[in-house]
CSV table of C-alpha atoms in Angstrom, one decimal:
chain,number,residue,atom,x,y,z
I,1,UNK,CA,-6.9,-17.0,18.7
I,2,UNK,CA,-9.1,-14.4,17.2
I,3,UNK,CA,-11.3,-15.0,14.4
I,4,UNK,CA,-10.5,-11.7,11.2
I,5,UNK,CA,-13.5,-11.4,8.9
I,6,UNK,CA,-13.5,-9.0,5.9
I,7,UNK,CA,-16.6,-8.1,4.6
I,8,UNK,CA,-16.6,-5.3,1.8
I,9,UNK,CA,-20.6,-3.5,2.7
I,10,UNK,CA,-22.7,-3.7,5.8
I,11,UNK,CA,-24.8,-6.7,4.4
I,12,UNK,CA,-21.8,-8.7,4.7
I,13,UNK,CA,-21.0,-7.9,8.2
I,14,UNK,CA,-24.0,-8.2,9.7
I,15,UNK,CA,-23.1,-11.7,8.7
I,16,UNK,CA,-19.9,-12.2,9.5
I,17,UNK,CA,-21.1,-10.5,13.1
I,18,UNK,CA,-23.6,-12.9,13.4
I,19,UNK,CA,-21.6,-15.8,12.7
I,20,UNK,CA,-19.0,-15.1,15.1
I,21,UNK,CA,-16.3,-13.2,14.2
I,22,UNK,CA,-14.1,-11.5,16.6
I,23,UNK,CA,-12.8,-8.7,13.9
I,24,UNK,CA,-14.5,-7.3,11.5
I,25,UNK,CA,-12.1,-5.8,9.2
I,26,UNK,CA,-13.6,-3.7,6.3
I,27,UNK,CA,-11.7,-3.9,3.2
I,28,UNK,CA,-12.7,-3.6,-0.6
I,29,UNK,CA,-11.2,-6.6,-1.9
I,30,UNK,CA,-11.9,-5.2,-5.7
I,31,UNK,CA,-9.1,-2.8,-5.1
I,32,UNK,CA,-6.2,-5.1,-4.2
I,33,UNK,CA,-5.9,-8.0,-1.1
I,34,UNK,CA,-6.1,-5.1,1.2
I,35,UNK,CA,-8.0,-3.0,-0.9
I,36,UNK,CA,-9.2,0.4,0.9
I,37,UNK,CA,-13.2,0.8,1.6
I,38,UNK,CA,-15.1,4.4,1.6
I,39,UNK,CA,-15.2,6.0,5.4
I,40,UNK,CA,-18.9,5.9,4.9
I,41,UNK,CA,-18.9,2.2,4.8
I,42,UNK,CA,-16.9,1.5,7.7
I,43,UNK,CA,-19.3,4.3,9.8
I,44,UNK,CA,-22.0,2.1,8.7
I,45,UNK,CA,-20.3,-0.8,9.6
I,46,UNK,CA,-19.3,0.8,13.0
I,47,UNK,CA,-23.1,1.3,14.1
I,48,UNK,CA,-23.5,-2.2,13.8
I,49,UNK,CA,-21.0,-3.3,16.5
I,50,UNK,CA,-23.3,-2.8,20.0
I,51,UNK,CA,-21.2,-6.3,21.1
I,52,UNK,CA,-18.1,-5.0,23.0
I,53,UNK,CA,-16.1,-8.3,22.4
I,54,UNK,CA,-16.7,-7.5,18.2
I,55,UNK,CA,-13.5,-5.6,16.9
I,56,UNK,CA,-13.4,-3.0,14.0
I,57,UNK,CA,-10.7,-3.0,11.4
I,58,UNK,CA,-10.0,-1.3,8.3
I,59,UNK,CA,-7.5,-1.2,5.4
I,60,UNK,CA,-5.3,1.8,4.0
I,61,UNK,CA,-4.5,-0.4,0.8
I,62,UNK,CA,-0.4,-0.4,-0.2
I,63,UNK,CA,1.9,1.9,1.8
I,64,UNK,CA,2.9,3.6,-1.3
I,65,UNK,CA,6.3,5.9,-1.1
I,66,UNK,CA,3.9,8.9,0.0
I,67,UNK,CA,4.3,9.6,3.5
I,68,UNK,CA,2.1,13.0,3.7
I,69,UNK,CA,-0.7,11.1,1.5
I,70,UNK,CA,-0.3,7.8,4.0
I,71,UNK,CA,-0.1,9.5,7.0
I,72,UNK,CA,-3.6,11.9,6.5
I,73,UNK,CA,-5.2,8.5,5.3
I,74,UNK,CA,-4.1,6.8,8.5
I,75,UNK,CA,-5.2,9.6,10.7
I,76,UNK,CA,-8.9,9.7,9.1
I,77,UNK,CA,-9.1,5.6,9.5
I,78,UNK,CA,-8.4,6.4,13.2
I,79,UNK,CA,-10.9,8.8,13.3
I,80,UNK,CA,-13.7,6.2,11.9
I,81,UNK,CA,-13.7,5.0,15.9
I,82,UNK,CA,-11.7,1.7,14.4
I,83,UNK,CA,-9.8,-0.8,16.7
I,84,UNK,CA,-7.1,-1.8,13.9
I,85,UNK,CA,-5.6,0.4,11.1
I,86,UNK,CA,-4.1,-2.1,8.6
I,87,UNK,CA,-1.3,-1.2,5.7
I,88,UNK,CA,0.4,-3.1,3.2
I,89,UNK,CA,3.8,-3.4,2.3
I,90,UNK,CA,3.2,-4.7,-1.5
I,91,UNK,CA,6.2,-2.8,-3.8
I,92,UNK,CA,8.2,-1.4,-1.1
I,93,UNK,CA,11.4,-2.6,-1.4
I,94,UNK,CA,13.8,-1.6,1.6
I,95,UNK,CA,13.5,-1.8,5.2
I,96,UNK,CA,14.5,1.3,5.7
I,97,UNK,CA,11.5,3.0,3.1
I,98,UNK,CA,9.3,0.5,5.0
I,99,UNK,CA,10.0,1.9,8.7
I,100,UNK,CA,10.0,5.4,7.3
I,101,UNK,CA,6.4,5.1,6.0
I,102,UNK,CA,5.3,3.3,8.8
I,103,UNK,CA,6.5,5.5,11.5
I,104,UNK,CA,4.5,8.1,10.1
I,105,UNK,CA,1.6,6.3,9.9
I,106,UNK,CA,1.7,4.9,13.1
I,107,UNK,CA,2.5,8.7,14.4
I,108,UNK,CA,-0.9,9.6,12.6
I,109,UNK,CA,-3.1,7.0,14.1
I,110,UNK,CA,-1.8,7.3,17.8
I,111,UNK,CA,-2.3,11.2,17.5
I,112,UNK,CA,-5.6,10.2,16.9
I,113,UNK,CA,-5.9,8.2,19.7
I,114,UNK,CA,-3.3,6.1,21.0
I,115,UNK,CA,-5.4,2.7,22.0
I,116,UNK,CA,-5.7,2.0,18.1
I,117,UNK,CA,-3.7,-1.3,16.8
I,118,UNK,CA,-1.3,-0.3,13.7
I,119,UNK,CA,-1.4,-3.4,11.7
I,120,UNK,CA,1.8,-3.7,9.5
I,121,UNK,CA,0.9,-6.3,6.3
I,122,UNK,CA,3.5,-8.2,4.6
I,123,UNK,CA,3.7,-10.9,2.1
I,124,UNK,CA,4.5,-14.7,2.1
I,125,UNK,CA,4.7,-14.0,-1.6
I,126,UNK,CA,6.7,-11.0,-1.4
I,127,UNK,CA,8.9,-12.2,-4.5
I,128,UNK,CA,5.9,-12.0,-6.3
I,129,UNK,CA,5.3,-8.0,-5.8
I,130,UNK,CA,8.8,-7.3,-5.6
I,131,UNK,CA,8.5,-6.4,-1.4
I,132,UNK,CA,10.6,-7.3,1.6
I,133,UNK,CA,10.7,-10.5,3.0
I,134,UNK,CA,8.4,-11.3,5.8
I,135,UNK,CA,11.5,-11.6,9.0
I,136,UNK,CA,12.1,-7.6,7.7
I,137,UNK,CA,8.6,-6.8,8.2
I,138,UNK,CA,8.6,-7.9,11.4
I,139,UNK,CA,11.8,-5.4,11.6
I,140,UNK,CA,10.2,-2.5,10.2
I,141,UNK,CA,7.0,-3.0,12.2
I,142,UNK,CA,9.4,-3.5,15.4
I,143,UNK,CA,11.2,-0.2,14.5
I,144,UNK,CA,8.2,1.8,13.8
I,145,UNK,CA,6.6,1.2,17.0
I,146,UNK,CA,3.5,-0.5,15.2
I,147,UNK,CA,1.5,-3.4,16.9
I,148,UNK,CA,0.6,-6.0,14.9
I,149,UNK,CA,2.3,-8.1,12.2
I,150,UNK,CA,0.6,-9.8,9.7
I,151,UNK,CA,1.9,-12.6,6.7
I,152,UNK,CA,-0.7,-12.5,4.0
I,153,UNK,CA,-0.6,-13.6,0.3
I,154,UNK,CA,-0.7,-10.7,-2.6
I,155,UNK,CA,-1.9,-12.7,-5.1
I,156,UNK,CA,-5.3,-14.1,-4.8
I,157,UNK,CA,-4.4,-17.2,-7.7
I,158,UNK,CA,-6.0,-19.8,-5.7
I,159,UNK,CA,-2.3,-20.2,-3.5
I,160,UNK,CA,-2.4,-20.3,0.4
I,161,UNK,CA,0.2,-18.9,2.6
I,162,UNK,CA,1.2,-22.2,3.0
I,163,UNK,CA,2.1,-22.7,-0.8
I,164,UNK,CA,4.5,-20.1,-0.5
I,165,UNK,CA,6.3,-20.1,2.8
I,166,UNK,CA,7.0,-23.9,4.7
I,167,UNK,CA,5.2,-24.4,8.2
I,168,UNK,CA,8.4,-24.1,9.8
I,169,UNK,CA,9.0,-20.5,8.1
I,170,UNK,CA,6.0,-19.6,9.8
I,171,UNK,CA,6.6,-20.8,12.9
I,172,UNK,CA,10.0,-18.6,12.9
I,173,UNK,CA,8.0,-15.7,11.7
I,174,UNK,CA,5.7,-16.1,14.8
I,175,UNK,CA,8.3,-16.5,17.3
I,176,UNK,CA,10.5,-13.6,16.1
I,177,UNK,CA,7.7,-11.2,16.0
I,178,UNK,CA,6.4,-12.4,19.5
I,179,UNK,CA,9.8,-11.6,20.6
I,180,UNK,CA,9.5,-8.3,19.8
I,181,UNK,CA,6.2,-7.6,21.7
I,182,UNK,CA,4.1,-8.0,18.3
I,183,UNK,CA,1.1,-9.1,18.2
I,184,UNK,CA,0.6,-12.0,14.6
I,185,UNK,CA,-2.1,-12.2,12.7
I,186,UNK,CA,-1.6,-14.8,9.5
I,187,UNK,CA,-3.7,-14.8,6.6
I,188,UNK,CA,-3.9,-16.0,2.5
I,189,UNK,CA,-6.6,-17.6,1.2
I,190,UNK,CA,-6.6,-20.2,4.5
I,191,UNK,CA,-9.5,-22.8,4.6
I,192,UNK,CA,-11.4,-24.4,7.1
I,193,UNK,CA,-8.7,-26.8,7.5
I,194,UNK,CA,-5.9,-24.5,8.1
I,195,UNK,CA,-7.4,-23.0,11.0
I,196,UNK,CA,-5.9,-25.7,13.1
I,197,UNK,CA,-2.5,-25.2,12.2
I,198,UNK,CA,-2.9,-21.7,12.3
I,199,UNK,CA,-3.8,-21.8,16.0
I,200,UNK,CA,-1.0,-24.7,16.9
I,201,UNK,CA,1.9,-21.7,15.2
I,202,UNK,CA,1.0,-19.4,17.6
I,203,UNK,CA,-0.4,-16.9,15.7
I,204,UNK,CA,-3.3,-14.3,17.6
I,205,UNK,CA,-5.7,-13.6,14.5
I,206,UNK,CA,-6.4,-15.7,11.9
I,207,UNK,CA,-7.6,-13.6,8.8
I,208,UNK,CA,-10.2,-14.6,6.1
I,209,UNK,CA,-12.3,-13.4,3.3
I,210,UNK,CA,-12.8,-16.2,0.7
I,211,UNK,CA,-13.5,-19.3,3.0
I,212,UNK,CA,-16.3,-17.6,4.6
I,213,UNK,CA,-17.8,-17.1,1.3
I,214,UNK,CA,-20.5,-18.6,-0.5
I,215,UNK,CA,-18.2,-20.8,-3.8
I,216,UNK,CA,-15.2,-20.5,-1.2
I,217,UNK,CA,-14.5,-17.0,-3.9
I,218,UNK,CA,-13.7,-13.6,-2.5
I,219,UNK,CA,-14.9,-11.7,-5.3
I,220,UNK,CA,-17.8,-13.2,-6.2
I,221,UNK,CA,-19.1,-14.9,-3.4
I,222,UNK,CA,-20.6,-13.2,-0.3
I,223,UNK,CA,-19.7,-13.8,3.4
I,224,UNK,CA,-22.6,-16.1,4.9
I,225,UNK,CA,-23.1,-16.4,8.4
I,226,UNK,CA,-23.1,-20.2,8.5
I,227,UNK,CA,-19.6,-20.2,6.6
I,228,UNK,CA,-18.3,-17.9,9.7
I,229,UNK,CA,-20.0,-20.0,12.4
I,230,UNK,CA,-18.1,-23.4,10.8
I,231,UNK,CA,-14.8,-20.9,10.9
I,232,UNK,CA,-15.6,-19.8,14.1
I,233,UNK,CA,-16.2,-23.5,15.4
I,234,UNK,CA,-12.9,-25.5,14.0
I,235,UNK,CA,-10.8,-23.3,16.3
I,236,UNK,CA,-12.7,-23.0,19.3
């Protein structure tokens, strides 16, 4: 299982690179859980990855219902020299707007070049951003052809993924989505302790932000490389 770090600036990175992370996956957590950073941070962020075996992601924020808008911000993540290009299903409300909006995303970034992941985001909380459940993400990732499914939690109140949807949820969302070829990455305010579980469900990536900051807090805390390394360490 793969170790998904998100720093917001390069001093952050350095880091979470240091400590051990697998993915680096540049996000501005100000703007939303997966908020959308400036190009000129992730091509800072991009210098700093001379280890082949460290991984570059980056967030488009919410796949609002604007494909032409979606698609052109897709296509210049992908042309950042990312690994991953991450959006979020947060207010869409239909499988079939989903798949629509995805397919043209994920046409965008493989025009760009075809080895970059699409990584399609949806909510263990979806009820509380009036979204699709998580088993018709993994249908609308399936049906757009993207590469990645990941369960994450749109409210940052302090609840885990594991306060909203049952361990046995999860391990269905994991199966399903490995049944159709997807790669899973889980994610929502997960601690130290989680990481275990995390691994035993199945799931690829394991995604963090706040537990590899200083106060255990997202937004005020900044990623420390000894946090990462103690990440890193509980699921090795």
């Amino acid at each position: 299982m793969k170790l998904l770090i998100s720093p917001q600036n390069t001093r952050e990175a350095i880091e979470a690179i240091v400590g051990g992370a697998d993915i680096i996956d540049v996000k501005n957590p100000k703007e939303g859980p997966l908020g959308a950073n400036f190009p000129w941070v992730i091509k800072e962020i991009k210098k700093l990855l001379v280890e082949e075996r460290v991984e570059l992601s980056c967030t488009l924020g919410e796949a609002v219902h604007l494909p032409g808008s979606m698609s052109l911000a897709a296509f210049g993540a992908a042309s950042l020299g990312v690994n991953y290009v991450k959006a979020g299903l947060g207010g869409v409300r239909t499988v079939q707007v989903a798949t629509d909006l995805l397919e043209d995303i994920v046409h965008a970034v493989k025009m760009c070049d075809s080895k970059i992941k699409v990584v399609v985001a949806g909510y263990g909380d979806y009820f509380r951003v009036d979204s699709i459940e998580p088993q018709l993400v993994v249908q609308a990732a399936c049906a757009a052809k993207a590469d990645v499914v990941m369960l994450d939690t749109a409210v940052k109140d302090g609840k885990t993924l594991f306060d909203v949807q049952t361990q046995r949820q999860l391990e269905v969302f994991v199966s399903v989505a490995h049944a159709q070829e997807l790669e899973v990455a889980l994610a929502g305010s997960l601690q130290v302790q989680d990481l275990p579980v995390i691994k035993q469900l199945g799931a690829d990536v394991a995604g963090l932000r706040g537990a590899a900051c200083q106060n255990n807090n997202r937004l005020t805390g900044s990623i420390t490389r000894e946090r990462v390394k103690e990440l890193v360490e509980k699921i090795r």
